[in-house]
Structure formats: structure tokens, C-alpha cells
């Protein structure tokens, strides 16, 4: 069955991981919604916000929605503006950071961990 919801209906949860600052996450589509393979998340980074610098075995597909930010990886910092799409390869250390005064919002797709 097709499922639809508006992002505003999804709880904005704080990201309480060491290295994260002024960052929230909305799990827009996840396993609890019946998604078998991928989760769609929206991150919201307040002014001076960032995600932790980290790596993992899967790639990220990211789409910048609102505000200005950057992805920082092994090759340096890449500016992100609304409409920009990014591929972060598996195992590359990276983080996302807000570079403006307004909230930086981006969508991020990840695989659902199989149990």
C-alpha cells in the first residue's frame, strides 16, 4: 500500500550523538512505515549546526532542500545550496554543516539494517 505523509507531521528529534551540534532529524519513511530497504530522513541543522564527522559501510544520497550548508569529506569542503544532490561514497569520512544564518535542511537516504 502506498503511504503518504507531510514532513511537518513527523517529529523533529534531536541528534544526540557526540560531535553533533544544533541538529535534528525527521524519519520521514522508515522500517516502521513498512519500508523494506531504505529510509528517508530529513536533517535540520540550525545556525552553527553540524553532524558528527564519521564514516560507514553504505553510501549516502543527499539532496539539499533549504538554506546553505556544506559537506566536508576527505577531499575538502563542498558548498551545498537548495537543489544540490550529493553522493557520499561508502567508508568516506564526512559530515554536514550549516554555513548560513537560517536552518539548513537536507534529505538523506540510507539502507535499512537487516536484522
CSV table of C-alpha atoms in Angstrom, one decimal:
chain,number,residue,atom,x,y,z
A,1,UNK,CA,0.0,0.0,0.0
A,2,UNK,CA,1.3,3.5,-0.9
A,3,UNK,CA,1.8,5.7,2.2
A,4,UNK,CA,2.0,9.5,2.2
A,5,UNK,CA,2.7,12.0,4.9
A,6,UNK,CA,3.9,15.6,5.2
A,7,UNK,CA,7.2,16.2,6.8
A,8,UNK,CA,5.6,18.6,9.3
A,9,UNK,CA,3.6,15.6,10.7
A,10,UNK,CA,6.9,13.8,11.6
A,11,UNK,CA,8.6,14.5,15.0
A,12,UNK,CA,11.8,16.5,14.8
A,13,UNK,CA,14.1,14.6,17.1
A,14,UNK,CA,17.4,15.9,18.4
A,15,UNK,CA,20.6,14.2,17.2
A,16,UNK,CA,22.3,13.3,20.5
A,17,UNK,CA,25.5,11.8,19.1
A,18,UNK,CA,28.9,13.0,20.1
A,19,UNK,CA,30.1,15.5,17.5
A,20,UNK,CA,26.5,16.6,16.5
A,21,UNK,CA,25.6,20.2,17.3
A,22,UNK,CA,22.2,22.0,16.8
A,23,UNK,CA,21.0,19.2,14.6
A,24,UNK,CA,17.6,17.5,14.4
A,25,UNK,CA,16.3,14.6,12.3
A,26,UNK,CA,12.9,13.6,11.0
A,27,UNK,CA,12.5,9.9,9.9
A,28,UNK,CA,10.2,10.6,7.0
A,29,UNK,CA,9.9,7.0,5.7
A,30,UNK,CA,11.4,4.1,7.7
A,31,UNK,CA,11.0,0.5,8.6
A,32,UNK,CA,8.1,1.3,10.9
A,33,UNK,CA,6.3,2.7,7.8
A,34,UNK,CA,6.7,-0.6,6.0
A,35,UNK,CA,9.8,0.4,4.0
A,36,UNK,CA,11.8,-2.8,3.4
A,37,UNK,CA,15.1,-1.5,2.1
A,38,UNK,CA,15.7,2.2,2.5
A,39,UNK,CA,15.0,5.0,5.0
A,40,UNK,CA,14.4,8.6,4.0
A,41,UNK,CA,15.4,11.2,6.6
A,42,UNK,CA,15.3,15.0,6.7
A,43,UNK,CA,18.1,16.6,8.7
A,44,UNK,CA,17.6,20.2,10.0
A,45,UNK,CA,20.8,22.0,11.1
A,46,UNK,CA,20.3,25.2,13.0
A,47,UNK,CA,22.8,28.0,12.7
A,48,UNK,CA,26.3,26.7,13.6
A,49,UNK,CA,24.9,23.1,13.5
A,50,UNK,CA,26.7,20.1,12.2
A,51,UNK,CA,26.5,16.3,12.1
A,52,UNK,CA,29.4,14.3,13.5
A,53,UNK,CA,32.5,13.6,11.3
A,54,UNK,CA,32.0,9.8,10.7
A,55,UNK,CA,32.1,7.0,8.1
A,56,UNK,CA,30.1,3.8,7.5
A,57,UNK,CA,29.9,1.0,5.0
A,58,UNK,CA,27.0,2.4,2.9
A,59,UNK,CA,26.7,5.4,0.6
A,60,UNK,CA,24.6,8.4,1.3
A,61,UNK,CA,22.4,10.0,-1.3
A,62,UNK,CA,21.7,13.6,-0.2
A,63,UNK,CA,19.5,16.4,-1.5
A,64,UNK,CA,19.7,19.9,-0.2
A,65,UNK,CA,16.2,21.4,0.3
A,66,UNK,CA,16.6,24.7,2.1
A,67,UNK,CA,19.3,27.0,3.5
A,68,UNK,CA,23.1,26.8,2.8
A,69,UNK,CA,25.5,24.2,4.0
A,70,UNK,CA,28.4,22.1,3.1
A,71,UNK,CA,29.5,18.5,3.1
A,72,UNK,CA,33.0,18.0,4.4
A,73,UNK,CA,34.9,14.9,3.2
A,74,UNK,CA,38.3,13.6,2.6
A,75,UNK,CA,38.8,15.9,-0.4
A,76,UNK,CA,37.7,19.0,1.5
A,77,UNK,CA,34.6,21.1,1.9
A,78,UNK,CA,31.9,21.3,-0.9
A,79,UNK,CA,29.2,24.0,-0.6
A,80,UNK,CA,25.6,22.9,-0.8
A,81,UNK,CA,22.6,25.0,-1.9
A,82,UNK,CA,18.9,24.1,-2.4
A,83,UNK,CA,18.6,21.7,-5.3
A,84,UNK,CA,22.1,20.3,-5.0
A,85,UNK,CA,22.4,16.5,-4.9
A,86,UNK,CA,25.4,14.7,-3.4
A,87,UNK,CA,26.8,11.1,-3.3
A,88,UNK,CA,29.0,10.3,-0.3
A,89,UNK,CA,30.7,7.0,-1.1
A,90,UNK,CA,30.9,4.1,1.4
A,91,UNK,CA,33.6,4.3,4.0
A,92,UNK,CA,34.4,8.0,3.3
A,93,UNK,CA,34.6,10.2,6.4
A,94,UNK,CA,32.3,13.1,6.2
A,95,UNK,CA,29.9,15.5,7.9
A,96,UNK,CA,27.4,18.1,7.1
A,97,UNK,CA,27.4,21.6,8.4
A,98,UNK,CA,25.2,24.7,8.3
A,99,UNK,CA,27.0,27.7,6.6
A,100,UNK,CA,24.2,30.2,6.9
A,101,UNK,CA,22.0,32.0,9.4
A,102,UNK,CA,18.8,30.0,8.5
A,103,UNK,CA,18.1,26.3,9.0
A,104,UNK,CA,19.9,24.1,6.6
A,105,UNK,CA,17.6,21.2,5.6
A,106,UNK,CA,18.6,18.2,3.5
A,107,UNK,CA,17.2,14.8,2.7
A,108,UNK,CA,19.3,11.7,3.2
A,109,UNK,CA,18.6,8.1,2.0
A,110,UNK,CA,20.2,5.2,3.8
A,111,UNK,CA,19.7,1.4,3.7
A,112,UNK,CA,17.7,-0.2,6.4
A,113,UNK,CA,19.8,-2.6,8.5
A,114,UNK,CA,18.6,-6.1,8.1
A,115,UNK,CA,18.2,-8.0,11.4
